Coordinates of C-alpha atoms (C1' of nucleotides) in Angstrom, one line a residue:
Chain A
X1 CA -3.8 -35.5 3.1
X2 CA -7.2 -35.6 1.6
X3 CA -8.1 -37.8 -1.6
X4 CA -9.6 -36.1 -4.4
X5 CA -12.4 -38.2 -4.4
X6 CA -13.4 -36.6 -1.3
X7 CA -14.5 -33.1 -2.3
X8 CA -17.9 -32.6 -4.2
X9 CA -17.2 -32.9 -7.9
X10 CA -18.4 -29.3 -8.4
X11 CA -15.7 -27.9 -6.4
X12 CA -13.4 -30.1 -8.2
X13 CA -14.4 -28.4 -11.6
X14 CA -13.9 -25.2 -9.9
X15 CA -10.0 -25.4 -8.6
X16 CA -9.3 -27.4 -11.9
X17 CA -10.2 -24.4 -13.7
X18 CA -8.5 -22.0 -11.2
X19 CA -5.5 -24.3 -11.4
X20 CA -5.7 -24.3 -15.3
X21 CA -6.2 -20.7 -15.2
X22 CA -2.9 -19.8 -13.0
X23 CA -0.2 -17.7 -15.4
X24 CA 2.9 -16.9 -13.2
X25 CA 2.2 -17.3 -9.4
X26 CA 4.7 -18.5 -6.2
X27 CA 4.8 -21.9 -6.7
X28 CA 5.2 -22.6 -3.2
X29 CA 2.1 -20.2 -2.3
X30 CA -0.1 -21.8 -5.2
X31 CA 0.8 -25.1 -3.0
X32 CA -0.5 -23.6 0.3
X33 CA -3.3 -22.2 -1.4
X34 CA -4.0 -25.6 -2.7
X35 CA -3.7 -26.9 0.4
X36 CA -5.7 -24.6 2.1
X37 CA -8.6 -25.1 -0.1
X38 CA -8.5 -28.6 0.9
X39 CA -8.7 -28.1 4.6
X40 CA -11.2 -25.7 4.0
X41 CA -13.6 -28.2 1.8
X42 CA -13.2 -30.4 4.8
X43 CA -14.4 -28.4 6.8
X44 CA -17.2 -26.4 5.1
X45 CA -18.4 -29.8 2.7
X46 CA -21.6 -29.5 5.4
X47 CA -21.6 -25.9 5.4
X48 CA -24.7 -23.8 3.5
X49 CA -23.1 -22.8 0.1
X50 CA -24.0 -18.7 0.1
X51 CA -25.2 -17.3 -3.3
X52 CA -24.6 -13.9 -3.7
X53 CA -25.9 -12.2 -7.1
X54 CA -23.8 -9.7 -8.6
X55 CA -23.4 -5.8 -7.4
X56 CA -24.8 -7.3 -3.9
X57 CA -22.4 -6.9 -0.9
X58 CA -21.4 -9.6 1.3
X59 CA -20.2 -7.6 3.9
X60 CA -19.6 -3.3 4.1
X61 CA -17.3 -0.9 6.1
X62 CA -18.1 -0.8 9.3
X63 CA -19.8 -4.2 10.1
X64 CA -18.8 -6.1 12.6
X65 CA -16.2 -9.0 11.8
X66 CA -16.7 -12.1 12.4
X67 CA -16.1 -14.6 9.6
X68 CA -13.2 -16.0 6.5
X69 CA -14.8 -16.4 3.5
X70 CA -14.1 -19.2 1.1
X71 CA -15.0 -18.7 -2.9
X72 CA -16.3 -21.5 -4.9
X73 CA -17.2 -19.4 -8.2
X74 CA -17.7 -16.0 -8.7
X75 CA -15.1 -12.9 -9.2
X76 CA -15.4 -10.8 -5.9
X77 CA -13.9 -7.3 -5.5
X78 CA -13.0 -5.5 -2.1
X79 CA -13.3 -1.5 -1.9
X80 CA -12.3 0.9 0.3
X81 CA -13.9 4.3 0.5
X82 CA -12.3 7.5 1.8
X83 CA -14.2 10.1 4.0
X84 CA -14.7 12.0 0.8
X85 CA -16.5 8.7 -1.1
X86 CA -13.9 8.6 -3.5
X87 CA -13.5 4.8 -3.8
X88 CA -10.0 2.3 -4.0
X89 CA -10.2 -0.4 -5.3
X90 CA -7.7 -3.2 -3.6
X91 CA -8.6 -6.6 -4.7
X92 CA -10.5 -9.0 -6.9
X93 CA -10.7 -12.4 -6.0
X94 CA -11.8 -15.3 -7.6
X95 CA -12.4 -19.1 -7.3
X96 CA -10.1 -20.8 -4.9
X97 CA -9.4 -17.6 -3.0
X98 CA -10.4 -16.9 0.8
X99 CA -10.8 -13.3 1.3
X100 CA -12.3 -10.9 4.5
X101 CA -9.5 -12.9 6.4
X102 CA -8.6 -9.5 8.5
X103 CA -11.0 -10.7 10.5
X104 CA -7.7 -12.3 12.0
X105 CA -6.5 -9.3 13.3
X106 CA -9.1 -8.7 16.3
X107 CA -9.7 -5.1 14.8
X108 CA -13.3 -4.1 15.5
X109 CA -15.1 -3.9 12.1
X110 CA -14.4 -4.3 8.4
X111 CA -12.2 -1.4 7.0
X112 CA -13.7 -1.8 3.4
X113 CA -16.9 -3.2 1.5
X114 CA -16.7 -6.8 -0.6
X115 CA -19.0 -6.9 -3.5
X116 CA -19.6 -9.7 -6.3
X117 CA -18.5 -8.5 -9.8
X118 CA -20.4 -11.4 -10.4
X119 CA -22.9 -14.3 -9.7
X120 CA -20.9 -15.9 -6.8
X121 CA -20.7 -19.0 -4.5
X122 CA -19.3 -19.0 -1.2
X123 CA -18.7 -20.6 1.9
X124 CA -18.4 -18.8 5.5
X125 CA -16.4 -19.9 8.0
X126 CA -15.9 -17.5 11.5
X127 CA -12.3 -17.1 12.5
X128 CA -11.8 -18.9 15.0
X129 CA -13.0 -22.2 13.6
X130 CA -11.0 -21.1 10.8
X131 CA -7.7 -21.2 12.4
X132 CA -8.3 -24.2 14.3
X133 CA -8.9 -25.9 11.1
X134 CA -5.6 -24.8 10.0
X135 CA -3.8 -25.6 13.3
X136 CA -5.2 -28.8 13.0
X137 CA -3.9 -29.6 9.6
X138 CA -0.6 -28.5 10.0
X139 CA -1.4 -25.5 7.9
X140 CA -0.5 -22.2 10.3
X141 CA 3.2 -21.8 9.1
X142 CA 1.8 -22.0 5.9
X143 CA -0.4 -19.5 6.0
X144 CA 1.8 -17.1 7.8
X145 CA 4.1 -17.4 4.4
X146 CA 0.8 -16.8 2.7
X147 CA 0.4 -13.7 4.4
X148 CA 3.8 -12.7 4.4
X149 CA 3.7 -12.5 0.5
X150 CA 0.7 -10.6 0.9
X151 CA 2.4 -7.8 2.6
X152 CA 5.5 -7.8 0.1
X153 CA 3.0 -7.7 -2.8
X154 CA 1.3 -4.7 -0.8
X155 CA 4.6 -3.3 -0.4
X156 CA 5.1 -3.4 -4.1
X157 CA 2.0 -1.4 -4.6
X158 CA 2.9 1.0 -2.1
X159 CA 6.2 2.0 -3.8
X160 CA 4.5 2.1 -7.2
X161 CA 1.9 4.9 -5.8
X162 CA 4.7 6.3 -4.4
X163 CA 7.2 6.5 -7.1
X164 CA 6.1 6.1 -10.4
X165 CA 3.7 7.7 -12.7
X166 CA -0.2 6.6 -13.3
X167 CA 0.7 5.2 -16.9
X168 CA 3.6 2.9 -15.6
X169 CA 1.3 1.9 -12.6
X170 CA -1.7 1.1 -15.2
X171 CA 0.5 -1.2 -16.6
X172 CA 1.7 -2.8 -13.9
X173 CA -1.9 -3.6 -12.4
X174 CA -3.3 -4.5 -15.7
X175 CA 0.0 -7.1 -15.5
X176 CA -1.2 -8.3 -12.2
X177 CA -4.6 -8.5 -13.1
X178 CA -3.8 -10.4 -16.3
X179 CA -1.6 -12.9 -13.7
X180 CA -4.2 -13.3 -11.2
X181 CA -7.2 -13.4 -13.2
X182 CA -6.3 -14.5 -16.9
X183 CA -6.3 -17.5 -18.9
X184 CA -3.8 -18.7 -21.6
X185 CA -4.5 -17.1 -24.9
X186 CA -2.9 -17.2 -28.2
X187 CA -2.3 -14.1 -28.2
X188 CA -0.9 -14.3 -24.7
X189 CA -3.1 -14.0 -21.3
X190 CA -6.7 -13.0 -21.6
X191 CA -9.1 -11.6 -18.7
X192 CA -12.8 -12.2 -19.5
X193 CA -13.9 -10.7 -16.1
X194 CA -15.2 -7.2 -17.3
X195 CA -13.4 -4.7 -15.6
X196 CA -14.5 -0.7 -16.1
X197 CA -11.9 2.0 -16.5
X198 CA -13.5 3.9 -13.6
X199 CA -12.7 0.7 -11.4
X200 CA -9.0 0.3 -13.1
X201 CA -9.1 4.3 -12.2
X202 CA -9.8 3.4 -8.3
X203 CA -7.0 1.2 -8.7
X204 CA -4.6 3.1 -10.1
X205 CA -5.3 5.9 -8.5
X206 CA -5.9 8.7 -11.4
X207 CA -9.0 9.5 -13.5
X208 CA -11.1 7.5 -15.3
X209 CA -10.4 10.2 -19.0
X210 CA -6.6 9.2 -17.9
X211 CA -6.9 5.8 -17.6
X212 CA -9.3 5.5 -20.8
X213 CA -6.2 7.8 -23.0
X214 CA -3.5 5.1 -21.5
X215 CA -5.7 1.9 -22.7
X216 CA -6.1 3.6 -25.9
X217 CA -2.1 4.3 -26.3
X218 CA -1.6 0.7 -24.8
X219 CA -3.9 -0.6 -27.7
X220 CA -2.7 1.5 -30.6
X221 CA 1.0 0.1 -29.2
X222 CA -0.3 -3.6 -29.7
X223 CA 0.3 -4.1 -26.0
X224 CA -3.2 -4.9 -25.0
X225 CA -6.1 -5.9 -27.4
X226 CA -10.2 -6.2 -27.3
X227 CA -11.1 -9.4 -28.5
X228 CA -14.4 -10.0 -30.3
X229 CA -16.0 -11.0 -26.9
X230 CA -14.9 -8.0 -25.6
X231 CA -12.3 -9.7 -23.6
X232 CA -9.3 -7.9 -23.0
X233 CA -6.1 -9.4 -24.4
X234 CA -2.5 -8.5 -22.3
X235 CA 0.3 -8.9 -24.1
X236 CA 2.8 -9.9 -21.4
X237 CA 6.6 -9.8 -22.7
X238 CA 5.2 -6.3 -24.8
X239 CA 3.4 -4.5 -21.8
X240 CA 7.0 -5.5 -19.6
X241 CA 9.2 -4.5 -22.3
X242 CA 7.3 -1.2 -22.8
X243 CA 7.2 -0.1 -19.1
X244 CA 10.7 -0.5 -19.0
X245 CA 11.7 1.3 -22.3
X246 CA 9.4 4.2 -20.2
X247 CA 10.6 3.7 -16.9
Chain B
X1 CA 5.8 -17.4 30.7
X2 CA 9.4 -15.9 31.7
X3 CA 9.9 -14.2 34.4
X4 CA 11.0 -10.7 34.4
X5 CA 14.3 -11.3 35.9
X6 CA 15.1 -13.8 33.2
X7 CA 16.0 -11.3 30.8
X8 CA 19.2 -9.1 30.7
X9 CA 18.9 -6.0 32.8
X10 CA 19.9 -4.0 29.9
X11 CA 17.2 -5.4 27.3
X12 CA 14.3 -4.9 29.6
X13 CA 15.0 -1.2 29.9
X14 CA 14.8 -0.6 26.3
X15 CA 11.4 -2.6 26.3
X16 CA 10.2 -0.5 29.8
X17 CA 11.3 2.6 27.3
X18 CA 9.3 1.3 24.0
X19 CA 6.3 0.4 26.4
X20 CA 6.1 4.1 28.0
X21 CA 6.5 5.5 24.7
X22 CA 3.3 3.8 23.4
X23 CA 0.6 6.1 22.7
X24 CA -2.2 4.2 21.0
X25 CA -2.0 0.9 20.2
X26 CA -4.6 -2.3 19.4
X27 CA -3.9 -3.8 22.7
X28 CA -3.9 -7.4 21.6
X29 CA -0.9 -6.7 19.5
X30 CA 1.0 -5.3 21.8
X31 CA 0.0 -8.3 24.0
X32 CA 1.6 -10.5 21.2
X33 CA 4.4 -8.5 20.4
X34 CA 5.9 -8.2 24.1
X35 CA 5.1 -12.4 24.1
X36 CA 7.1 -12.7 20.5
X37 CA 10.0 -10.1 22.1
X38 CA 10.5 -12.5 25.4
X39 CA 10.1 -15.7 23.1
X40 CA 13.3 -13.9 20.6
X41 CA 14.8 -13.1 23.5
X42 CA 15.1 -16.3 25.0
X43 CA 16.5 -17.6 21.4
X44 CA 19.1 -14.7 20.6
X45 CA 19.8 -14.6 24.6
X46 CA 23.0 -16.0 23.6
X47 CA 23.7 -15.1 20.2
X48 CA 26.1 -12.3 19.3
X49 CA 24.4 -8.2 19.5
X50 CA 25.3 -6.9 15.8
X51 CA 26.0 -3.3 16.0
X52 CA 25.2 -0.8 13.2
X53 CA 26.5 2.6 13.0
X54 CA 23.8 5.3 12.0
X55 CA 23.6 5.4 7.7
X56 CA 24.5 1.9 7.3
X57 CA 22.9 -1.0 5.6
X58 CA 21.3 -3.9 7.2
X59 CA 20.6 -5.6 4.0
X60 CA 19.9 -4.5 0.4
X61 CA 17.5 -4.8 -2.2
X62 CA 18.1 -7.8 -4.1
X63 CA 20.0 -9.6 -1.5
X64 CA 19.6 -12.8 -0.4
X65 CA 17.1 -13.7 2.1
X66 CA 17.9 -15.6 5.3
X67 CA 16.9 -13.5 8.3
X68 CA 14.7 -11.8 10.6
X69 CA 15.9 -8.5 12.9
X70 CA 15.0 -8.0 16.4
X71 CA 15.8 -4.8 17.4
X72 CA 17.3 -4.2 20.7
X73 CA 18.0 -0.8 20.4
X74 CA 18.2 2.2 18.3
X75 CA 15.9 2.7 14.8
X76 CA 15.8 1.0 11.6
X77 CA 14.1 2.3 8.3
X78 CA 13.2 0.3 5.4
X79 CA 13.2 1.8 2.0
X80 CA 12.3 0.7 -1.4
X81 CA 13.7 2.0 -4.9
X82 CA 12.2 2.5 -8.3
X83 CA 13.8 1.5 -10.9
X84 CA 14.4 5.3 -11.8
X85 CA 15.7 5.3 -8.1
X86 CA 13.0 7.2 -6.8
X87 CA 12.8 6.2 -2.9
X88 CA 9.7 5.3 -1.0
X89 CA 10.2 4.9 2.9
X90 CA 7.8 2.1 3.9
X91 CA 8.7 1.8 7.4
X92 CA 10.4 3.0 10.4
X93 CA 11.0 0.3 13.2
X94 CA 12.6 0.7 16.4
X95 CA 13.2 -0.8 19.8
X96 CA 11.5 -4.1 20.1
X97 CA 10.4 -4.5 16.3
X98 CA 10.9 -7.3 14.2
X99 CA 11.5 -6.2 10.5
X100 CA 13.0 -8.6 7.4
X101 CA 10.0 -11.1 8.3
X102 CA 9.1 -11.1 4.7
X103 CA 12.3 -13.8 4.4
X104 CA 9.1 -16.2 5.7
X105 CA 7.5 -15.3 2.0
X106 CA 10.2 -17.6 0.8
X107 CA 10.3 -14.8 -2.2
X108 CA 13.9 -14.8 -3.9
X109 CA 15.9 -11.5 -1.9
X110 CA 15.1 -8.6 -0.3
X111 CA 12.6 -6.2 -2.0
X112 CA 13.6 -3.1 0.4
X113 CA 16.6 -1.7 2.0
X114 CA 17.2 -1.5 5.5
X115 CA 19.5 0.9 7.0
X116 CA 20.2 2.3 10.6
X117 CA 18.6 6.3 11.1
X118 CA 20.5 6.0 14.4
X119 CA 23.2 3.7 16.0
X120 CA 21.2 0.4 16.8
X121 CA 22.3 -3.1 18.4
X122 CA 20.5 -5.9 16.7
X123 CA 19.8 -9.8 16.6
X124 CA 19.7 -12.2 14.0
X125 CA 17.7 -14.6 13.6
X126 CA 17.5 -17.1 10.8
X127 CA 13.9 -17.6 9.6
X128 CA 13.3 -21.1 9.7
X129 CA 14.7 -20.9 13.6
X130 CA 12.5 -18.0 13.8
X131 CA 9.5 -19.6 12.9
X132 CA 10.9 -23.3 15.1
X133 CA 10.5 -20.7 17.7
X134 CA 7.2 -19.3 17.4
X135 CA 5.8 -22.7 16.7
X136 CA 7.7 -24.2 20.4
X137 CA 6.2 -20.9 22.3
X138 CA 2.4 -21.4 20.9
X139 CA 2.9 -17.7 19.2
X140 CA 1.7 -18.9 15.7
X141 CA -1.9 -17.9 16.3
X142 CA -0.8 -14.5 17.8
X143 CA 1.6 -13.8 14.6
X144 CA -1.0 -14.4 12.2
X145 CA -2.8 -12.1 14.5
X146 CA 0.2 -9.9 13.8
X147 CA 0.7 -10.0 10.4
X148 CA -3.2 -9.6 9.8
X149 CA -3.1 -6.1 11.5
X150 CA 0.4 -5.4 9.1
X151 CA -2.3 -6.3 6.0
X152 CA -5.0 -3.7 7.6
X153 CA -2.4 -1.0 7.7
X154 CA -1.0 -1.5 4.6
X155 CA -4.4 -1.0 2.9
X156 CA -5.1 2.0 4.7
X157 CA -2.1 3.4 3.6
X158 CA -3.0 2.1 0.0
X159 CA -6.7 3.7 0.6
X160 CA -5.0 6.8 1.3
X161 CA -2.7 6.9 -1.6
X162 CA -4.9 6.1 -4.1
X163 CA -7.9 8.7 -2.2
X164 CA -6.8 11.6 -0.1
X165 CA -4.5 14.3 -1.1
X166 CA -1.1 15.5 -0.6
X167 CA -1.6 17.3 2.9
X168 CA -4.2 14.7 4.0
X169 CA -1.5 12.1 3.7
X170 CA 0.9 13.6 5.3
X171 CA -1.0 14.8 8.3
X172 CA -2.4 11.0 8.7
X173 CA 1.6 9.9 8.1
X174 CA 2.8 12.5 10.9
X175 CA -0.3 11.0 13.1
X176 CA 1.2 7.6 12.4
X177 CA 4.5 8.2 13.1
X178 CA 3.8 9.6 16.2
X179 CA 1.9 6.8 17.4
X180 CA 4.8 4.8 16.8
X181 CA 7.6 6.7 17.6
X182 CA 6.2 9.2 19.8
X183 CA 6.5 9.7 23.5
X184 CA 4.4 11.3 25.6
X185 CA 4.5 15.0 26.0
X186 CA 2.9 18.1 28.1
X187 CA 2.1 19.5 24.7
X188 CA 0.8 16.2 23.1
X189 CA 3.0 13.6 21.3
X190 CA 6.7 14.0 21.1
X191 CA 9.0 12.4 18.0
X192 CA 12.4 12.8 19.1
X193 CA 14.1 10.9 15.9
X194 CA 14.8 13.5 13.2
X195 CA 13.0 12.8 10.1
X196 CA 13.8 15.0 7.3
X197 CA 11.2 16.6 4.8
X198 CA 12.9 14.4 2.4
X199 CA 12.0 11.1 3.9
X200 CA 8.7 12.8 5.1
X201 CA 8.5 13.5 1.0
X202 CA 9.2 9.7 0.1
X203 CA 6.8 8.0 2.6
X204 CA 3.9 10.5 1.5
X205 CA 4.4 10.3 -2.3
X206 CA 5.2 13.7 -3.0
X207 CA 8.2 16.3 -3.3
X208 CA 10.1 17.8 -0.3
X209 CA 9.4 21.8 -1.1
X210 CA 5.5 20.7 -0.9
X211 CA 6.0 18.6 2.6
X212 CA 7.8 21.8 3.6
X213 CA 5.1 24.2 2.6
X214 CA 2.7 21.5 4.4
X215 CA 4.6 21.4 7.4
X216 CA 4.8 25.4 7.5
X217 CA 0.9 25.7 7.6
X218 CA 0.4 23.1 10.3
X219 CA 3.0 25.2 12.6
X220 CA 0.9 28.3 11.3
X221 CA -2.1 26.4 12.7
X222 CA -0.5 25.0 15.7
X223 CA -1.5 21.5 15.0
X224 CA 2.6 20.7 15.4
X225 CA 5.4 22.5 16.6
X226 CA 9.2 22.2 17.1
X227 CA 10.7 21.8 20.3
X228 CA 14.3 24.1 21.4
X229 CA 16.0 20.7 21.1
X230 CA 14.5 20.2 17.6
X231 CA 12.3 17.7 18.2
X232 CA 8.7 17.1 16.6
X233 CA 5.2 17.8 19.0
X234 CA 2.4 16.2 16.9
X235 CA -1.0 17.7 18.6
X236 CA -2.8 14.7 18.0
X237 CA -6.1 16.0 18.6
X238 CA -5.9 19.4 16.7
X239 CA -4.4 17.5 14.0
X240 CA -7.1 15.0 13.7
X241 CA -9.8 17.7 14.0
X242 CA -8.2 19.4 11.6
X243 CA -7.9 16.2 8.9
X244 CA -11.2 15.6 9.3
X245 CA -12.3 19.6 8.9
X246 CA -10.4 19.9 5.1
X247 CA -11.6 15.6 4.0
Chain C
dT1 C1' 36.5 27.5 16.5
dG2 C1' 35.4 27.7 11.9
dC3 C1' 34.1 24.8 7.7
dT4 C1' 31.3 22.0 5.3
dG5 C1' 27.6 19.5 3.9
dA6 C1' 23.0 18.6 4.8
dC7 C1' 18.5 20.5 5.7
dT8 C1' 14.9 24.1 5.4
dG9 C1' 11.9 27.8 3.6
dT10 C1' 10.4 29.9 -0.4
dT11 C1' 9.7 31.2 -5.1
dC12 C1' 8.4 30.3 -9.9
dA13 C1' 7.9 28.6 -14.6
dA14 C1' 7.0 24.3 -16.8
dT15 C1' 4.4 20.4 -16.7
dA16 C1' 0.9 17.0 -15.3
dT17 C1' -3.6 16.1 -13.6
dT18 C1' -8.2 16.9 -12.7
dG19 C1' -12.9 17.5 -13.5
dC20 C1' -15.8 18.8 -16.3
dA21 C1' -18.3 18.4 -21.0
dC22 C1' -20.4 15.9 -24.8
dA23 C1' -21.0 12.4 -28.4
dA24 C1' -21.1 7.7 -29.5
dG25 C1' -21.6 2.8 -28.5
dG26 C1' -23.3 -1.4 -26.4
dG27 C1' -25.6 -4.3 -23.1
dC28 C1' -29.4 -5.4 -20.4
dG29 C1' -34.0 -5.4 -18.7
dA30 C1' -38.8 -4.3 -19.5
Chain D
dT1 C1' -37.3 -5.1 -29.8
dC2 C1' -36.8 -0.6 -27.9
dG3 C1' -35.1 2.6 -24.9
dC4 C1' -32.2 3.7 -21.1
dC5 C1' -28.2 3.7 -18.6
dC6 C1' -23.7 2.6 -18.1
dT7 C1' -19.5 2.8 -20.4
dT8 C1' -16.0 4.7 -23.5
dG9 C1' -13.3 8.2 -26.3
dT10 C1' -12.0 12.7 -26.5
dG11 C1' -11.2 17.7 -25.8
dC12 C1' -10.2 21.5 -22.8
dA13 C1' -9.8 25.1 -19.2
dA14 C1' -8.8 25.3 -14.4
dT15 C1' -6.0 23.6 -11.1
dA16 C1' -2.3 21.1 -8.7
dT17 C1' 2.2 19.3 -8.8
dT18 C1' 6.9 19.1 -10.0
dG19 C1' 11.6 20.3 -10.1
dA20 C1' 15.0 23.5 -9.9
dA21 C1' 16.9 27.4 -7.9
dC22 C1' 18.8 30.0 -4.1
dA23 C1' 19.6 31.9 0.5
dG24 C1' 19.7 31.2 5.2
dT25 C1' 20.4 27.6 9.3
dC26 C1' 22.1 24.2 11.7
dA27 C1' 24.9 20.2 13.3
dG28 C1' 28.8 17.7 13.2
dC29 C1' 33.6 17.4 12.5
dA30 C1' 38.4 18.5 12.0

DNA sequence: TGCTGACTGTTCAATATTGCACAAGGGCGA
DNA sequence: TCGCCCTTGTGCAATATTGAACAGTCAGCA
């Protein structure tokens, strides 16, 4: 497909470290996502890069819908409020991820608000040349097995609201955090993206005191740990072991 | 693409059925969906009808993967278990839906149960023959479309969860349900298919005797009622007002 | 036709969750 | 550097939810 000489060397740095950075993951999506990210240099190397400063949206609720976005750097995080402003939390993404991609769907307007937890570089891209991009490299079925593991993941999450309790579902979203977003550690996957407890609590779904007496429980059990830099340490084989023994 | 008299007399009554019965639907998926049921049609046309006898399985949690379901007649409901055994009821499908896609995920087995809530006739379809087919028919674009909507409504649902209480949620279910399901009716919406408070219980994320008591004050309210011959009348608007009076 | 098992409506005590409150602590910008 | 604001840890009373009980209904089946 495409050389790596091709693609700007700064992008290169970027999906090295994202590569680096991958835990556990489909190995077969990680290759479409790769993949993906190539077509998608190709056809956004000409493209404006977008800099977006952290807390600023890039798009809100309600707006109309017109574009894929592609993330060079930067931690993004997609929100959904109810009627009642209470807010959900659904995603972060980070470097190497596309995200706002519902755009797809031909609904009318953006169901939730994307916000940079962090100085962030992007590129746009509106649907439609989106999808021809990927027709043209070959890339639709993969896709549609990208998005089919998006829906068993949000099945996954579905059952856990549904049946377990908000201390087992903590620890199964800090897991999936820890898998999306962490590096290797010593001490076993670390996360340096600062995450609040009231934004783990719109995740969750429970209180922000809740969440805050769980991560002290999880830390006094040696499950999870606050490094120096105030990154947050996940044990992995501790945190699964423990959610079983309470399951 | 194919003529209506192409297709078996019999199949193209169950689809005249499922299009009458449509309430309220993005119209660009149905679009797609009717063009994806003519395009499985033409493939299964010749393959054997599997029967299913109401209660049974399709497939299992934790089986192996290898097909997707058309659904020719009757309804199919897709469950997922905790590992306490706790049930969550993700989906109900029914004439002319597609379920077990996620086999395109290429994930290991099954995550969710399928089982028959009524006697249904289906076809088989292995996934890579599935996906041959879609590709030969130009219906990529239009199940990306597809599974993008899926994503939409599965983070509503997630929105809701994590948001909105109890009776909210189950008031927006019984609205989605009978969008789905419902057929039209002098009084509103009609769901013939018996749904017990139980399942109601497990797609809502909360216990039967509250679903009960919920269901007692929207007859109180008359935002639903029950039919002599048992079967649900969802008053679409009252309900909605009513949603949107106690957000 | 009558039995039987599944479903519904309702109650209630035990339990879990929420929504405050307030005191530190730490990071960031002026 | 200082001060302010966002964040965290914690406690607690008010509230909501659970889970079990039990009686009455209903549908399907022998």
């Amino acid at each position: 497909m495409w050389a790596r000489g091709y693609l700007p060397i700064t992008i290169w740095e970027s999906l090295e470290g994202k590569r680096e950075s991958m835990i556990q993951c489909n190995p077969e999506t990680e290759r479409f996502k790769e993949q993906m990210r190539n077509s998608l240099q190709r056809e956004t190397q000409n493209a404006r890069a977008i800099n977006i400063a952290k807390h600023d949206n890039i798009y809100t609720a309600g707006q109309a819908v017109e574009s894929v976005y592609f993330i060079e750097s930067g931690k993004i995080k997609l929100v959904m409020l109810s009627s009642a402003g209470k807010e959900c939390m659904l995603a972060i993404h980070a470097a190497g991820d596309i995200f706002g991609e519902l755009c797809l769907s031909g609904l009318a307007g953006r169901r939730e608000t994307a916000s940079a937890m962090e100085d962030t570089v992007l590129k746009r891209l509106p649907c439609t040349r989106f999808l021809e991009r990927l027709a043209r490299d070959q890339l639709l079925e993969g896709f549609i097995k990208y998005l089919a593991v998006r829906i068993a993941d949000q099945q996954e999450v579905i059952a856990n609201l549904v049946t377990v309790d908000s201390e087992q579902r903590l620890g199964k979203t800090l897991l999936q955090l820890a898998r999306k977003l962490g590096k290797k550690d010593p001490r076993s996957i670390r996360i340096e993206l600062r995450i609040s407890h009231e934004e783990l609590a719109s995740m969750v779904g429970t209180t922000r005191s809740r969440i805050s007496v769980f991560m002290q429980r999880f830390r006094n059990l040696n499950l999870i740990e606050i490094s120096e830099e105030h990154h947050l340490i996940i044990k992995e084989t501790k945190l699964t072991a423990y959610l079983a023994s309470i399951a």
